[in-house]
Coordinates of C-alpha atoms in Angstrom, one line a residue:
X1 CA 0.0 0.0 0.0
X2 CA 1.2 2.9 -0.6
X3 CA 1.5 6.0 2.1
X4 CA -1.7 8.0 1.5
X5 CA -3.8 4.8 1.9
X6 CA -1.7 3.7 4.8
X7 CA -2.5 7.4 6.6
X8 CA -5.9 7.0 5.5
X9 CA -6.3 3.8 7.1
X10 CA -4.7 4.3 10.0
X11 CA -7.2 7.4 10.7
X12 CA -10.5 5.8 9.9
X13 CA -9.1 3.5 12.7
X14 CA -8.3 5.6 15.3
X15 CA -11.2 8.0 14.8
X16 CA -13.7 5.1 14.4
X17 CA -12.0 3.7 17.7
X18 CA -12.4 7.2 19.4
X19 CA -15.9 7.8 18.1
X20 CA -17.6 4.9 20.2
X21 CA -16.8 6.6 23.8
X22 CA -17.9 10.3 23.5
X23 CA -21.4 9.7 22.2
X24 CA -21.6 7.8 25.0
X25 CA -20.3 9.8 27.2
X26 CA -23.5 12.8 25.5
X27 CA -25.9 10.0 25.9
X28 CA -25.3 9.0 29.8
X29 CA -24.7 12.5 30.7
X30 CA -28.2 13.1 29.5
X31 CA -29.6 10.1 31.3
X32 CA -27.9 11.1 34.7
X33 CA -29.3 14.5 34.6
X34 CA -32.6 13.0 34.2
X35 CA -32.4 10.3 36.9
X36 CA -30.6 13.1 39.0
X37 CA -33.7 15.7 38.3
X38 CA -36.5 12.6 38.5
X39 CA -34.3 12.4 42.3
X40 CA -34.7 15.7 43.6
X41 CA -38.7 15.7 42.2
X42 CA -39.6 12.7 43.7
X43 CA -37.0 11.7 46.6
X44 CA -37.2 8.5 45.6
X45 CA -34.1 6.6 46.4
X46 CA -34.2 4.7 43.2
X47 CA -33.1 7.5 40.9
X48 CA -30.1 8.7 43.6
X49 CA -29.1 5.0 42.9
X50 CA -29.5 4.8 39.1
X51 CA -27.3 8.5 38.8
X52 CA -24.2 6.9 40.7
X53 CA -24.5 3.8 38.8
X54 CA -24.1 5.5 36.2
X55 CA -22.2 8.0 36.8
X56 CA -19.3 4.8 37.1
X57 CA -20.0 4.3 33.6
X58 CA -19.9 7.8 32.2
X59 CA -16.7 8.7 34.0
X60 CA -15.5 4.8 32.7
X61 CA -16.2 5.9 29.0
X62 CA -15.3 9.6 29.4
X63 CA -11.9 8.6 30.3
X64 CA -11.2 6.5 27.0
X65 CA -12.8 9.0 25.3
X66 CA -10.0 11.3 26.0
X67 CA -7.0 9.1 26.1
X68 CA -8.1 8.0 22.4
X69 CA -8.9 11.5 20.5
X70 CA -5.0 12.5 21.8
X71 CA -3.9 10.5 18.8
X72 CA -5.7 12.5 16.1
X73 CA -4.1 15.9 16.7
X74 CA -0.6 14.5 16.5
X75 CA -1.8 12.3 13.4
X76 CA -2.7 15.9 12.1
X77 CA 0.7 17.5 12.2
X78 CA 2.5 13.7 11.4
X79 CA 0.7 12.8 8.7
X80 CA -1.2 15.4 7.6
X81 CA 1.1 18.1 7.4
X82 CA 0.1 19.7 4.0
X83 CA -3.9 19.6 5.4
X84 CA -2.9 20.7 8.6
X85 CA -1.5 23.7 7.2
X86 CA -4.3 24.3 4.6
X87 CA -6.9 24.5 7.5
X88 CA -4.9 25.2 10.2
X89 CA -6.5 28.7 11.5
X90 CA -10.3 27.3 11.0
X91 CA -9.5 24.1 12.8
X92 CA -7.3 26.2 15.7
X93 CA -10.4 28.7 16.3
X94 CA -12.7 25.6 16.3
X95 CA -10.7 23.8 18.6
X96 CA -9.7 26.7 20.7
X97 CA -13.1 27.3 21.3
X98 CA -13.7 23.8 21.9
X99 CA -11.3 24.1 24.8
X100 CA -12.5 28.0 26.2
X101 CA -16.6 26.8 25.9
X102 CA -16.6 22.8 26.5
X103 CA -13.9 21.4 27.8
X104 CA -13.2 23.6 30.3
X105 CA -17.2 23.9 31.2
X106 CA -16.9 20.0 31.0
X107 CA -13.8 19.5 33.2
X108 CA -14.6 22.2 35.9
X109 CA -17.9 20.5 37.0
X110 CA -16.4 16.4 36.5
X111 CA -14.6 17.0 39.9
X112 CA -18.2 17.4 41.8
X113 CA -20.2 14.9 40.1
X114 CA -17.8 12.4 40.0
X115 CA -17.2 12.8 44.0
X116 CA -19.5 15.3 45.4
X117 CA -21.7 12.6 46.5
X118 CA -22.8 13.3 50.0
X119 CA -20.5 16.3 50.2
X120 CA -22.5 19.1 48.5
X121 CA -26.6 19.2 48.4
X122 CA -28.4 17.2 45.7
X123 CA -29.1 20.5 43.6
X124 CA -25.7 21.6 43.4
X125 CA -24.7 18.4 42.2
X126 CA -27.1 18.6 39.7
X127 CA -26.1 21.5 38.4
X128 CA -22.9 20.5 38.3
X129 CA -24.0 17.1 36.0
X130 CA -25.6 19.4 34.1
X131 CA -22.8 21.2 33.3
X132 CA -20.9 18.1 32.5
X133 CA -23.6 17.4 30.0
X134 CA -23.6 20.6 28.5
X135 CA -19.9 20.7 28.6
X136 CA -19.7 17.3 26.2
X137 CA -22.8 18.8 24.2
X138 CA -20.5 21.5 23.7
X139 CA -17.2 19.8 22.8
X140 CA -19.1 17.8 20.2
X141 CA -20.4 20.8 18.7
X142 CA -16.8 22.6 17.5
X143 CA -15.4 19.3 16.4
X144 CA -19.0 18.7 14.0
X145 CA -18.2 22.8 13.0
X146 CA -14.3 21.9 12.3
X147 CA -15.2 18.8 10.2
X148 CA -18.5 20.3 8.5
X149 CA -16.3 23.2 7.6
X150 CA -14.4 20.8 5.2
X151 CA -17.9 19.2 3.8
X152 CA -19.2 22.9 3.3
X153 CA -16.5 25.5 3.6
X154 CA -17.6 29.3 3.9
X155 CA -16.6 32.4 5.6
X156 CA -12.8 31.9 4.5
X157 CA -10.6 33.0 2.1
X158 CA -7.6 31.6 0.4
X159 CA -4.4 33.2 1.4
X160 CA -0.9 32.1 -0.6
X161 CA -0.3 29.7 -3.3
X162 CA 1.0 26.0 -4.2
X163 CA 1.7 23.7 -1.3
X164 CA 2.1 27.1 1.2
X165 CA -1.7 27.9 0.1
X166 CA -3.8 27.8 3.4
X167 CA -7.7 29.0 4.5
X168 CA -8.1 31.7 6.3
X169 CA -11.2 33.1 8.1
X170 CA -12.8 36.2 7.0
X171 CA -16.1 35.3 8.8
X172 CA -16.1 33.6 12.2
X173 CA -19.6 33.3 12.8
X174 CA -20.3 32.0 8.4
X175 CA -17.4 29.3 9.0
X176 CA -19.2 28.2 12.8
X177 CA -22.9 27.8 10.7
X178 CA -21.5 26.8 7.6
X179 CA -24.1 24.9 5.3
X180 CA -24.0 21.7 6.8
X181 CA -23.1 22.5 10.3
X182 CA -25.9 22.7 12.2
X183 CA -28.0 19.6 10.6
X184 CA -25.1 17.7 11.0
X185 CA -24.7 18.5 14.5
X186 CA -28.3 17.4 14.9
X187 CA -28.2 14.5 13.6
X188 CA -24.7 13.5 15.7
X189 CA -26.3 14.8 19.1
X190 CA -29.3 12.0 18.8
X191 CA -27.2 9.6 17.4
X192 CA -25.5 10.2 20.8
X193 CA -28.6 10.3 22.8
X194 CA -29.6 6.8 21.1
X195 CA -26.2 5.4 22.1
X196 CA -26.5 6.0 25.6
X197 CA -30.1 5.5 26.2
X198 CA -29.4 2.2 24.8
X199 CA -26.8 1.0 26.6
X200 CA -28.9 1.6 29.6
X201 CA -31.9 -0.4 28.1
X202 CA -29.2 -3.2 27.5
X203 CA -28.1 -3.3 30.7
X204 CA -31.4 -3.0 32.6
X205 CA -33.0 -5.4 30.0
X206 CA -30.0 -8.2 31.3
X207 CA -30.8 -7.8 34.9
X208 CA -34.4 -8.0 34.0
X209 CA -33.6 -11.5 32.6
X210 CA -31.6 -12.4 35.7
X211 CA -34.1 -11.0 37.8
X212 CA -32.0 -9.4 39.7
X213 CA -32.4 -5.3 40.6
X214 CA -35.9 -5.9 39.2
X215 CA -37.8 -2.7 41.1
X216 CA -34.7 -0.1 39.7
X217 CA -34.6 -2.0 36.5
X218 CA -38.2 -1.5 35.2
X219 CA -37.9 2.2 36.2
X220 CA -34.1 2.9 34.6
X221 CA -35.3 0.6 31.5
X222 CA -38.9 3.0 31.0
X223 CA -37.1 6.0 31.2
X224 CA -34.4 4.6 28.8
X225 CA -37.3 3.9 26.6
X226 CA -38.5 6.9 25.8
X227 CA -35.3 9.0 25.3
X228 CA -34.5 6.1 22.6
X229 CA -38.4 6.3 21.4
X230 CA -38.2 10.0 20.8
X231 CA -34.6 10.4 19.4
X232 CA -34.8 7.7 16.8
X233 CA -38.0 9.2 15.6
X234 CA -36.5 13.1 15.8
X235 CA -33.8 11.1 14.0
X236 CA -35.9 10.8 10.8
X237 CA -36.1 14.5 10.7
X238 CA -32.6 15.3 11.2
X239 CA -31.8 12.7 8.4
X240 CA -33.9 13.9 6.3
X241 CA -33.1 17.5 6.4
X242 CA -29.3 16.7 6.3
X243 CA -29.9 14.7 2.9
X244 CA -31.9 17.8 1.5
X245 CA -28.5 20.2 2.7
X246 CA -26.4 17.6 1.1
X247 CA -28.2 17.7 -2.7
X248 CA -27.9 21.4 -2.6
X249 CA -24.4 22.0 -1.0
X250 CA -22.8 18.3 -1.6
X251 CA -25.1 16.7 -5.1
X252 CA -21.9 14.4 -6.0
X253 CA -22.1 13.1 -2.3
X254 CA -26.1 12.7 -2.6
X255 CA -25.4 10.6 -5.8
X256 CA -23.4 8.1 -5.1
X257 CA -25.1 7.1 -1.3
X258 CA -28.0 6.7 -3.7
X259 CA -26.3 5.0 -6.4
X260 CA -27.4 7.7 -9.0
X261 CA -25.0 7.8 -12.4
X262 CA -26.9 9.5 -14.9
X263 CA -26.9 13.0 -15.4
X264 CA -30.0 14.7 -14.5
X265 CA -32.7 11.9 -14.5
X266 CA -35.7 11.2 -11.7
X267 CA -33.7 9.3 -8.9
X268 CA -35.1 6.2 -7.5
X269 CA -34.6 5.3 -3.8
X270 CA -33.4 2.1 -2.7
X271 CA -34.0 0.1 0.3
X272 CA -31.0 -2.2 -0.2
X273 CA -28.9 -2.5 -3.4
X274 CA -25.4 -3.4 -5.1
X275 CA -24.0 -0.9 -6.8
X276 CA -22.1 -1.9 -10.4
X277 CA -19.5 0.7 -11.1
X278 CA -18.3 -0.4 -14.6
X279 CA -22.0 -0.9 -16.0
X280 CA -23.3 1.8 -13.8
X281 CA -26.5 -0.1 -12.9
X282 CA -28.1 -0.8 -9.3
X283 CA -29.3 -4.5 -8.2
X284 CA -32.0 -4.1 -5.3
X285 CA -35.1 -3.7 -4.4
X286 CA -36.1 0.0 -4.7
X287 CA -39.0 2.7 -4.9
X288 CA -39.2 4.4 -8.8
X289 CA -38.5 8.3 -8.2
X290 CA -38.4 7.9 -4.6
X291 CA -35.4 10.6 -4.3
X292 CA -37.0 12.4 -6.6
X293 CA -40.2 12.8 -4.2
X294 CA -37.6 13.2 -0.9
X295 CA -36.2 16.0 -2.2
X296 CA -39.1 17.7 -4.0
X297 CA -42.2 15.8 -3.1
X298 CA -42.5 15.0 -7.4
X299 CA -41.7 11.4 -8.1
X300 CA -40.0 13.4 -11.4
X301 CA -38.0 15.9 -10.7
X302 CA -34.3 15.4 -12.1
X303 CA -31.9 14.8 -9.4
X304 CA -27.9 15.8 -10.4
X305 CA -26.1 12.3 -10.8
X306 CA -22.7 11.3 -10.6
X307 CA -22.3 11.4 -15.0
X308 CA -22.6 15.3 -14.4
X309 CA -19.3 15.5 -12.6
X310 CA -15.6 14.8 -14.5
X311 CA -14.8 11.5 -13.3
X312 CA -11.8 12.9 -10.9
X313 CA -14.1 14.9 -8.9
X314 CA -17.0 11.6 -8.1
X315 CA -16.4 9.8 -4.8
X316 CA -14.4 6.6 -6.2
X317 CA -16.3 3.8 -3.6
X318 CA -19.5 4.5 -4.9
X319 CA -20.7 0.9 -3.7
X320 CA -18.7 1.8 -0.2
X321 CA -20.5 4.5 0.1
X322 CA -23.8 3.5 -0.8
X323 CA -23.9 0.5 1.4
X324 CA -22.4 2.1 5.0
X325 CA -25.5 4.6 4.3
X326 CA -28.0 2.3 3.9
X327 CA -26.8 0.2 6.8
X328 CA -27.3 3.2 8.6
X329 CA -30.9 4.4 7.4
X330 CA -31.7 0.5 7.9
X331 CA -30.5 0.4 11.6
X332 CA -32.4 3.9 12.2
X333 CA -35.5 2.1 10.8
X334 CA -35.0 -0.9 13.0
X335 CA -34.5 1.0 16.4
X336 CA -38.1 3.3 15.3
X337 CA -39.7 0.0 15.2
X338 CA -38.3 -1.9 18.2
X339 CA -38.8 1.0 20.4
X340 CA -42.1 2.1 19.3
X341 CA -43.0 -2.1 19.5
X342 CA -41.9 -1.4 22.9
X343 CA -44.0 1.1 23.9
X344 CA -47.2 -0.5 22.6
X345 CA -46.2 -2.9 24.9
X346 CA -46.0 -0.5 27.8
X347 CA -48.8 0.8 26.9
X348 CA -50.7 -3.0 27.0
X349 CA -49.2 -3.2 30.5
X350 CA -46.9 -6.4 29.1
X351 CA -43.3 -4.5 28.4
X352 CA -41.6 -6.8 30.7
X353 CA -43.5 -10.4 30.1
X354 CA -41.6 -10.4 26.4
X355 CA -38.6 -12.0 27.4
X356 CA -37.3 -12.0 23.8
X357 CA -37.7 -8.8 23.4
X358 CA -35.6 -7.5 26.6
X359 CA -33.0 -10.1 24.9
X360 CA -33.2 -8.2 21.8
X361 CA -32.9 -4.8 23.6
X362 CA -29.8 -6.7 25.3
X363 CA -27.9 -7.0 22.0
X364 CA -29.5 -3.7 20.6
X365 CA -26.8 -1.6 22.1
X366 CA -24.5 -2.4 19.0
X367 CA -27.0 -0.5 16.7
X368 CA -26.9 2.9 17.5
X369 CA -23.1 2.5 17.6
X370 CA -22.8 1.0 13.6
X371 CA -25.1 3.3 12.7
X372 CA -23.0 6.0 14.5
X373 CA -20.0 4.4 12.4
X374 CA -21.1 3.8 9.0
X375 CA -23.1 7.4 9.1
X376 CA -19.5 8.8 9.4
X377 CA -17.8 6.6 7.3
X378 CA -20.5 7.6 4.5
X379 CA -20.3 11.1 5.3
X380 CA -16.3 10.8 4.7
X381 CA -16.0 8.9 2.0
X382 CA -18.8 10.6 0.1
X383 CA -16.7 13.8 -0.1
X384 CA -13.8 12.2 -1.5
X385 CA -11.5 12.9 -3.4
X386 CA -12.1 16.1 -1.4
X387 CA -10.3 16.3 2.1
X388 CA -11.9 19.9 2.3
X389 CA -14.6 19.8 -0.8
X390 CA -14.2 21.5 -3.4
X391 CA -10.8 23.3 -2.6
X392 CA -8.0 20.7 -1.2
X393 CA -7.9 17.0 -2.7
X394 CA -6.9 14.3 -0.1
X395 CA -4.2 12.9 -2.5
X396 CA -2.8 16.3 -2.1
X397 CA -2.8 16.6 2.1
X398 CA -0.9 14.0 3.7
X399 CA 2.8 14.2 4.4
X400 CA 5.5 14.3 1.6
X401 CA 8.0 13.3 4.1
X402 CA 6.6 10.5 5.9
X403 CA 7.2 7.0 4.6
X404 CA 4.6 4.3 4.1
X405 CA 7.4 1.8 6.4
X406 CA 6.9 4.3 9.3
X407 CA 3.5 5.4 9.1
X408 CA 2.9 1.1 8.9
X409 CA 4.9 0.5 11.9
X410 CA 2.4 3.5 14.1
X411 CA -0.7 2.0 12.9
X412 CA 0.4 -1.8 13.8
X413 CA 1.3 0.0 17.3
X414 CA -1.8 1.7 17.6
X415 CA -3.6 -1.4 17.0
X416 CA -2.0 -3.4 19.4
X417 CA -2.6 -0.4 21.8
X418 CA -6.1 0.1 21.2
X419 CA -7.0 -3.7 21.6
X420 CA -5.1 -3.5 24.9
X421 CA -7.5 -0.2 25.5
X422 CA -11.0 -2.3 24.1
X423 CA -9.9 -5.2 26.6
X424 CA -9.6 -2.5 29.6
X425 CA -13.0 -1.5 28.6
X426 CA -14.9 -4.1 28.6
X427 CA -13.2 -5.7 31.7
X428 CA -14.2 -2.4 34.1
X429 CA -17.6 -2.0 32.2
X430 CA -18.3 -5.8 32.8
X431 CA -17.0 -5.3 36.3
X432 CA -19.3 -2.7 37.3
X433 CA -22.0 -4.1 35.5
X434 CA -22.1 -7.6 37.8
X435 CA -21.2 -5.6 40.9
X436 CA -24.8 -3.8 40.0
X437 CA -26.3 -0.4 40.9
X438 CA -26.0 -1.2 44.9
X439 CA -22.8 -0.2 47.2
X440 CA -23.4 -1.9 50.6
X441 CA -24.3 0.6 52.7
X442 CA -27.7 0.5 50.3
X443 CA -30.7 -1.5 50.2
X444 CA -30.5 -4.4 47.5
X445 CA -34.2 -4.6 45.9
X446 CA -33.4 -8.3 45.0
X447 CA -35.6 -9.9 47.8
X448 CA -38.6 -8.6 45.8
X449 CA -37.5 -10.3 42.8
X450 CA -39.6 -13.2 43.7
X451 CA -43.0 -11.2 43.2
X452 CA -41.6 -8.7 40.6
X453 CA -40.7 -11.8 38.4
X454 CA -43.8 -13.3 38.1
X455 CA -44.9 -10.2 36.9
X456 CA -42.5 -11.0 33.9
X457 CA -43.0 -14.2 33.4
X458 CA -47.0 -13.6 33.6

């Protein structure tokens, strides 16, 4: 392989490795101010039990989180030298800001709500897991700017020529809500909220099986239920106002996760597909003008295709492309439906005498984290062979100086590394998950299993 590949890869792996903690992280810290708040409403021990709990786990996946995004800013100036100079001043003010707005908001409050139990009074220490949640809402909203930047530049200017050419900003507040900014952002923050609410519906949903913590289970797996209810349906929206931003700012992009080749034609929609490159044809099973009618509500409105573009400026994984998004809008479908199945349920009064189902919600927490994955990995590849669209080609970016023998040798190291780090994780998650939501100076619920579990089993 030769180096640009090689740096290619070894980013997609270390920011696909980095991108499972912090929407984690977004989604608990949402759940613990909710428990937290349900707490100080109610007084009901339950919730002051359910916030600590996971509280364990947020500070467990917030501290990955951070050890693995380190990487990427030296991978920057290593690897990336030509693009880190290209957008060097948008990404510093991006990240600067990052580190004046959230991380320090984030940071300042981890202190209390990580030990301020039973040293300050329950409000202050909601305030202060509110500001950790706001804090990692913030954080994710100047890296989405930074990279959204490079889908949709404005509010820049172009400043010296050659390889010393470089952005510059001549409009702070048109590069922050740049075209594709703030759906983006969206439709990242409930892909986060779905991550975490799921992971506490898989965890509740197991000690529901093992009838154990049944009482603090139901509750934490309700609430759970409809943070994941409402945020995969808001995720529909978000989707679909993000595809309309990319046809108009991005139609090159929009074309090839749809598998669209000719020029300016109706676009059909497909539900699952294989796309064929060299004949430029589309095996699957799809809806006639069904882009068409997305984007303009007229099953034949022409929608731009890829034949419309000179062939060095079309993504060149078209099929790549194509499938990570429709894994994606697939998995979105699949959580609308399990969680709306859910409630019915709920709503019948027989959400917990499905044991299948709370198996399904068990192994459910992978979703929302492909779908996290493949979303990105479309969104990336889509734009190629643009590193920043339009201006900078990612053939272009990367390092003249590095080799392909050294930038092999760091990836082979960051793999061994980051397996030792995914081992780590799941040995401390799995840890705290058997030792359960109870410290022993607390009241274990588990000698009302008996009645709670015939509830389940009917």
């Amino acid at each position: 392989m030769d180096t640009e590949i090689l740096a290619r890869i070894q980013f997609a792996f270390t920011i696909a490795f980095h991108y499972i903690y912090p929407p984690l992280s977004i989604g608990l810290g949402l759940l613990l101010v909710i428990f937290e708040g349900l707490y100080i409403k109610t007084k009901q021990d339950e919730y002051h039990i359910l916030a600590k709990f996971w509280t364990k786990i947020f500070a467990l996946t917030f501290g990955i989180g951070v050890v693995t995004g380190i990487v990427m800013e030296f991978e920057f100036g290593t690897n990336w030298a030509v693009y880190s100079r290209y957008v060097g001043d948008i990404f510093g003010s991006a990240l600067a800001a990052e580190g004046i707005f959230a991380f320090a908001l984030e940071s300042g409050f981890l202190g209390v709500l990580l030990f301020g139990w039973n040293r300050v009074k329950p409000w202050v220490h909601l305030v202060a897991t509110i500001g950790v949640f706001f804090g990692s809402m913030f954080s994710a909203v100047w890296i989405v700017v930074a990279n959204s930047w490079q889908q949709t530049p404005a509010g820049y200017h172009i400043v010296g020529e050659g390889m010393l050419a470089r952005a510059e900003i001549t409009d702070f507040w048109a590069m922050v809500f740049n075209p594709s900014s703030v759906d983006r952002l969206l439709h990242v923050w409930l892909g986060a909220f779905l991550a975490g609410s799921f992971l506490v519906l898989s965890v509740h949903a197991y000690y529901l099986i093992r009838r154990r913590y049944v009482r603090i289970s139901r509750k934490a797996f309700k609430i759970a239920l409809v943070v994941a209810t409402v945020f995969s349906l808001g995720q529909l929206f978000t989707g679909h106002h993000s595809a309309e931003g990319v046809a108009q700012n991005q139609p090159a992009k929009l074309a090839a996760l749809e598998g669209h080749f000719e020029a300016s034609a109706p676009a059909d929609l497909y539900i699952f597909g294989w796309v064929n490159k060299e004949t430029q044809k589309v095996s699957g099973l799809k809806i006639p003008g069904g882009l068409s009618f997305l984007l303009d509500y007229d099953f034949k409105t022409p929608v731009t295709g890829l034949n419309a573009f000179p062939e060095d400026e079309r993504p060149p994984q078209v099929n790549a492309v194509f499938q990570f998004y429709h894994i994606m809008v697939a998995i979105g479908m699949t959580l609308i439906a399990l969680t709306l199945y859910a409630c019915f349920l709920w709503w019948k009064g027989k959400l917990f005498r499905r044991r299948w189902l709370l198996w399904v919600f068990v192994f459910a927490v992978f979703l929302p984290q492909i779908a996290n994955q493949v979303g990105w990995f479309a969104a990336e590849m889509g734009r190629q062979p643009w590193v920043v669209y339009g201006l900078l080609r990612t053939s272009q970016a990367f390092s003249q100086s590095v080799t392909d023998s050294q930038i092999l040798f760091s990836l082979i190291l960051f793999l061994v590394v980051y397996a030792l780090l995914l081992v780590l994780f799941l040995y401390l998650l799995n840890k705290k998950i058997k030792h359960g939501p109870y410290d022993e100076s607390e009241t274990d619920d588990r000698p009302l299993t008996k009645d709670i579990s015939q509830a389940i089993t009917g």
